[in-house]
Short mmCIF file of C-alpha atoms in Angstrom, two decimals:
data_model
loop_
_atom_site.label_atom_id
_atom_site.label_comp_id
_atom_site.label_asym_id
_atom_site.label_seq_id
_atom_site.Cartn_x
_atom_site.Cartn_y
_atom_site.Cartn_z
CA MET A 1 -24.11 -48.46 46.03
CA ILE A 2 -27.33 -49.95 47.20
CA ALA A 3 -29.45 -48.72 44.79
CA GLN A 4 -26.76 -49.04 41.78
CA ALA A 5 -26.57 -52.75 42.59
CA LEU A 6 -30.28 -53.88 42.75
CA PHE A 7 -32.42 -50.96 40.20
CA THR A 8 -30.76 -49.62 37.18
CA PRO A 9 -31.15 -45.96 37.06
CA ALA A 10 -34.44 -45.81 34.66
CA GLN A 11 -36.07 -48.12 37.36
CA GLN A 12 -34.68 -45.99 40.26
CA LYS A 13 -36.53 -43.25 38.50
CA LEU A 14 -39.67 -44.94 38.03
CA LEU A 15 -39.50 -46.25 40.87
CA GLY A 16 -38.46 -43.43 43.17
CA LEU A 17 -41.59 -41.39 41.70
CA LEU A 18 -44.23 -44.02 42.30
CA PHE A 19 -43.16 -45.08 46.02
CA VAL A 20 -42.55 -41.61 46.56
CA ARG A 21 -45.79 -39.96 45.31
CA VAL A 22 -47.64 -42.75 46.40
CA ASN A 23 -50.95 -41.71 46.66
CA GLU A 24 -51.13 -39.41 43.64
CA GLY A 25 -50.58 -41.44 40.21
CA PHE A 26 -49.60 -40.81 36.96
CA HIS A 27 -49.66 -40.65 33.14
CA LEU A 28 -47.15 -41.93 30.65
CA ASN A 29 -47.12 -38.21 29.74
CA GLU A 30 -46.19 -37.25 33.53
CA ILE A 31 -43.95 -39.99 34.88
CA MET A 32 -41.76 -39.08 31.00
CA ARG A 33 -41.76 -35.44 31.92
CA LEU A 34 -41.10 -36.10 35.95
CA THR A 35 -38.63 -38.30 35.09
CA GLY A 36 -36.82 -37.49 32.26
CA LEU A 37 -36.97 -40.83 31.10
CA GLY A 38 -37.54 -41.44 26.85
CA SER A 39 -41.43 -42.82 25.69
CA ALA A 40 -39.78 -46.53 25.40
CA SER A 41 -37.51 -46.53 28.23
CA ALA A 42 -41.08 -45.53 30.05
CA GLN A 43 -43.66 -47.70 28.46
CA ARG A 44 -40.68 -51.00 28.97
CA GLU A 45 -40.15 -50.60 33.18
CA LEU A 46 -43.74 -49.71 33.08
CA ARG A 47 -45.08 -52.87 31.62
CA ARG A 48 -42.34 -55.05 33.73
CA LEU A 49 -43.67 -53.18 36.99
CA HIS A 50 -47.45 -53.76 35.85
CA GLU A 51 -46.38 -57.31 34.56
CA SER A 52 -45.19 -58.33 37.92
CA GLY A 53 -47.89 -57.19 39.80
CA LEU A 54 -45.46 -54.25 41.26
CA ILE A 55 -47.47 -51.52 40.16
CA THR A 56 -51.13 -50.84 39.30
CA SER A 57 -53.01 -49.45 36.89
CA GLU A 58 -56.44 -47.71 36.29
CA ARG A 59 -57.50 -45.62 32.64
CA ILE A 60 -59.05 -42.34 33.69
CA GLY A 61 -61.28 -40.64 31.13
CA ASN A 62 -58.73 -40.67 28.66
CA VAL A 63 -55.28 -41.52 29.74
CA ARG A 64 -54.20 -44.21 31.85
CA ARG A 65 -52.85 -43.41 36.19
CA PHE A 66 -50.39 -45.48 37.29
CA TRP A 67 -50.25 -46.09 41.01
CA PRO A 68 -48.03 -48.27 43.62
CA ASN A 69 -49.54 -52.20 43.74
CA LYS A 70 -49.88 -52.29 48.27
CA GLU A 71 -51.97 -54.90 48.11
CA SER A 72 -48.55 -56.81 46.57
CA LEU A 73 -46.88 -58.84 48.85
CA VAL A 74 -43.68 -57.42 48.39
CA TYR A 75 -45.21 -53.68 48.99
CA PRO A 76 -43.99 -53.06 52.52
CA GLU A 77 -40.46 -54.49 51.64
CA LEU A 78 -40.28 -52.50 48.24
CA SER A 79 -41.65 -48.95 49.89
CA ALA A 80 -38.97 -49.89 52.70
CA LEU A 81 -36.35 -50.22 50.55
CA VAL A 82 -37.02 -47.46 47.81
CA GLN A 83 -37.23 -44.97 50.65
CA LYS A 84 -34.54 -45.88 53.24
CA THR A 85 -32.01 -46.20 49.01
CA PHE A 86 -33.32 -42.88 46.76
CA GLY A 87 -36.23 -42.13 48.01
CA ILE A 88 -37.88 -39.50 50.47
CA VAL A 89 -35.11 -41.18 53.39
CA GLY A 90 -32.63 -41.14 51.10
CA VAL A 91 -33.15 -37.72 49.95
CA LEU A 92 -33.12 -36.08 53.19
CA SER A 93 -30.54 -38.13 53.78
CA THR A 94 -28.12 -36.31 51.65
CA SER A 95 -29.13 -33.23 52.23
CA LEU A 96 -28.62 -33.79 56.22
CA ALA A 97 -25.31 -35.12 55.35
CA PRO A 98 -23.40 -31.95 56.69
CA LEU A 99 -25.59 -31.76 59.71
CA ARG A 100 -25.05 -34.79 61.29
CA ALA A 101 -22.36 -33.61 63.70
CA GLN A 102 -24.92 -31.53 65.24
CA LEU A 103 -28.12 -34.11 65.06
CA HIS A 104 -29.04 -36.70 67.49
CA LEU A 105 -32.22 -37.49 65.31
CA ALA A 106 -34.39 -36.60 62.96
CA PHE A 107 -37.56 -38.28 61.35
CA VAL A 108 -40.43 -38.31 58.51
CA SER A 109 -43.54 -38.25 60.72
CA GLY A 110 -48.40 -37.52 59.89
CA ALA A 111 -49.33 -38.71 56.71
CA THR A 112 -46.06 -39.46 54.82
CA ALA A 113 -44.90 -41.95 57.55
CA LYS A 114 -48.58 -43.93 57.36
CA GLY A 115 -48.27 -43.50 53.81
CA GLN A 116 -51.35 -41.64 53.95
CA ASP A 117 -50.24 -38.06 52.31
CA LEU A 118 -52.53 -36.03 49.55
CA PRO A 119 -51.02 -35.13 46.31
CA GLY A 120 -48.19 -32.29 47.38
CA SER A 121 -49.01 -32.37 50.89
CA ALA A 122 -45.92 -31.49 53.00
CA ILE A 123 -43.39 -33.35 54.72
CA ASP A 124 -43.36 -33.51 58.72
CA LEU A 125 -39.91 -33.24 59.51
CA LEU A 126 -38.98 -33.83 62.79
CA LEU A 127 -35.15 -33.12 64.13
CA VAL A 128 -33.01 -33.12 67.61
CA GLY A 129 -30.11 -30.77 67.23
CA GLU A 130 -27.48 -29.41 69.28
CA GLU A 131 -25.65 -26.29 67.48
CA ALA A 132 -28.49 -26.18 64.43
CA ASN A 133 -29.94 -23.36 63.31
CA TYR A 134 -33.30 -23.27 61.30
CA GLY A 135 -31.16 -20.60 59.00
CA ASP A 136 -28.77 -24.04 58.01
CA LEU A 137 -31.16 -26.50 57.87
CA LEU A 138 -33.79 -24.61 55.75
CA THR A 139 -30.42 -24.06 53.70
CA ARG A 140 -29.97 -28.21 53.33
CA LEU A 141 -33.68 -28.99 52.56
CA ALA A 142 -33.81 -26.73 49.67
CA PRO A 143 -32.22 -28.90 47.82
CA ALA A 144 -34.65 -32.19 48.72
CA GLU A 145 -37.42 -30.10 48.02
CA ARG A 146 -36.25 -29.46 44.73
CA THR A 147 -35.65 -33.13 44.22
CA LEU A 148 -39.31 -34.24 45.73
CA ARG A 149 -41.31 -31.16 44.46
CA ARG A 150 -42.47 -31.00 47.67
CA LYS A 151 -42.09 -28.17 50.55
CA ILE A 152 -40.12 -29.88 53.71
CA ASN A 153 -41.61 -28.69 57.63
CA PRO A 154 -39.24 -28.96 60.40
CA ASN A 155 -39.58 -29.09 63.42
CA LEU A 156 -35.86 -28.72 64.95
CA TYR A 157 -35.14 -29.47 69.06
CA THR A 158 -32.21 -29.06 71.69
CA LEU A 159 -32.20 -32.42 73.26
CA ALA A 160 -32.83 -30.15 76.47
CA ASP A 161 -36.34 -29.15 74.61
CA TYR A 162 -37.21 -32.41 73.47
CA ARG A 163 -37.06 -33.96 76.73
CA ARG A 164 -39.11 -31.20 79.09
CA ARG A 165 -41.61 -31.57 76.33
CA LEU A 166 -42.07 -34.77 76.37
CA ARG A 167 -41.60 -34.51 80.62
CA GLU A 168 -44.86 -32.33 80.50
CA GLY A 169 -47.04 -34.59 78.24
CA GLN A 170 -47.10 -31.79 75.35
CA PRO A 171 -49.60 -33.42 72.83
CA PHE A 172 -47.94 -32.41 70.00
CA LEU A 173 -45.09 -34.33 70.61
CA LEU A 174 -46.72 -37.14 72.37
CA GLN A 175 -49.04 -37.69 69.56
CA VAL A 176 -45.50 -37.27 66.89
CA VAL A 177 -43.65 -39.85 68.63
CA GLN A 178 -46.30 -42.15 68.91
CA GLN A 179 -47.07 -42.68 65.31
CA PRO A 180 -45.04 -43.79 62.76
CA LYS A 181 -41.77 -42.74 61.91
CA LEU A 182 -39.37 -42.30 58.80
CA PHE A 183 -36.44 -42.64 60.51
CA VAL A 184 -33.51 -40.72 58.33
CA ILE A 185 -31.19 -40.24 62.03
CA GLY A 186 -31.45 -42.47 64.31
CA ASP A 187 -33.73 -45.38 65.15
CA ALA A 188 -36.40 -46.15 67.20
CA SER A 189 -34.02 -47.55 69.97
CA LEU A 190 -32.02 -44.27 70.02
CA LEU A 191 -35.89 -42.05 69.98
CA HIS A 192 -36.35 -44.72 73.39
CA ALA A 193 -32.46 -43.05 74.90
CA LEU A 194 -33.31 -39.18 74.26
CA ALA A 195 -36.56 -39.27 76.09
CA LEU A 196 -34.53 -40.54 79.03
CA PRO A 197 -32.27 -38.05 81.33
CA ASP A 198 -28.45 -39.56 81.12
CA SER A 199 -28.47 -41.14 84.33
CA ALA A 200 -31.39 -43.28 83.59
CA ALA A 201 -30.64 -43.78 79.61
CA GLN A 202 -26.87 -45.42 81.30
CA ALA A 203 -28.71 -47.54 83.67
CA ASN A 204 -30.95 -49.48 80.70
CA GLY A 205 -27.92 -50.09 78.64
CA MET A 206 -28.33 -46.55 76.67
CA PRO A 207 -24.35 -44.87 75.85
CA SER A 208 -24.50 -41.80 77.06
CA ILE A 209 -25.68 -38.78 74.12
CA PHE A 210 -22.97 -36.87 75.04
#
């Protein structure tokens, strides 16, 4: 509903492409093919975004390629809004909705969360849950992979395993939780609470997970 209230369907398709696959850059014919927009509609929206300074472009060879303008004053806010509504986070949130009862936490990590991913690179997704399994998870993520046109690499932990690995100082997990994230389920407060035993979480004012 937020996306529909703020952006036209054409704008959602265009922003969803440029601000999700942020480092790739696309020329007009690619944009039309990937979004399904007609030539007039795509050119009109590109012109509006370019004139407003929200996107930038560069002629490479015989074609002009378009990227989000990371120097724009509103780039962080617009990027976050796109991600949370119809971008990566929005797509993943919709795909994981049937599993929410089994999942405590889910977030995108790695290069994607930092905005440094390469064209076609996989999306790293960490999840903490109970009674969820990889079979169900992969089934639910398949539509998201098709929509985003990128492979999704899920790392699924039970709460007990997640806490144990943090307690033991597993380098991979410590690095992931300390670096930038795009939260799909939960937030930074819940991330902190899940790392604590239930008794410690309640002592810090956090509700028990169960």
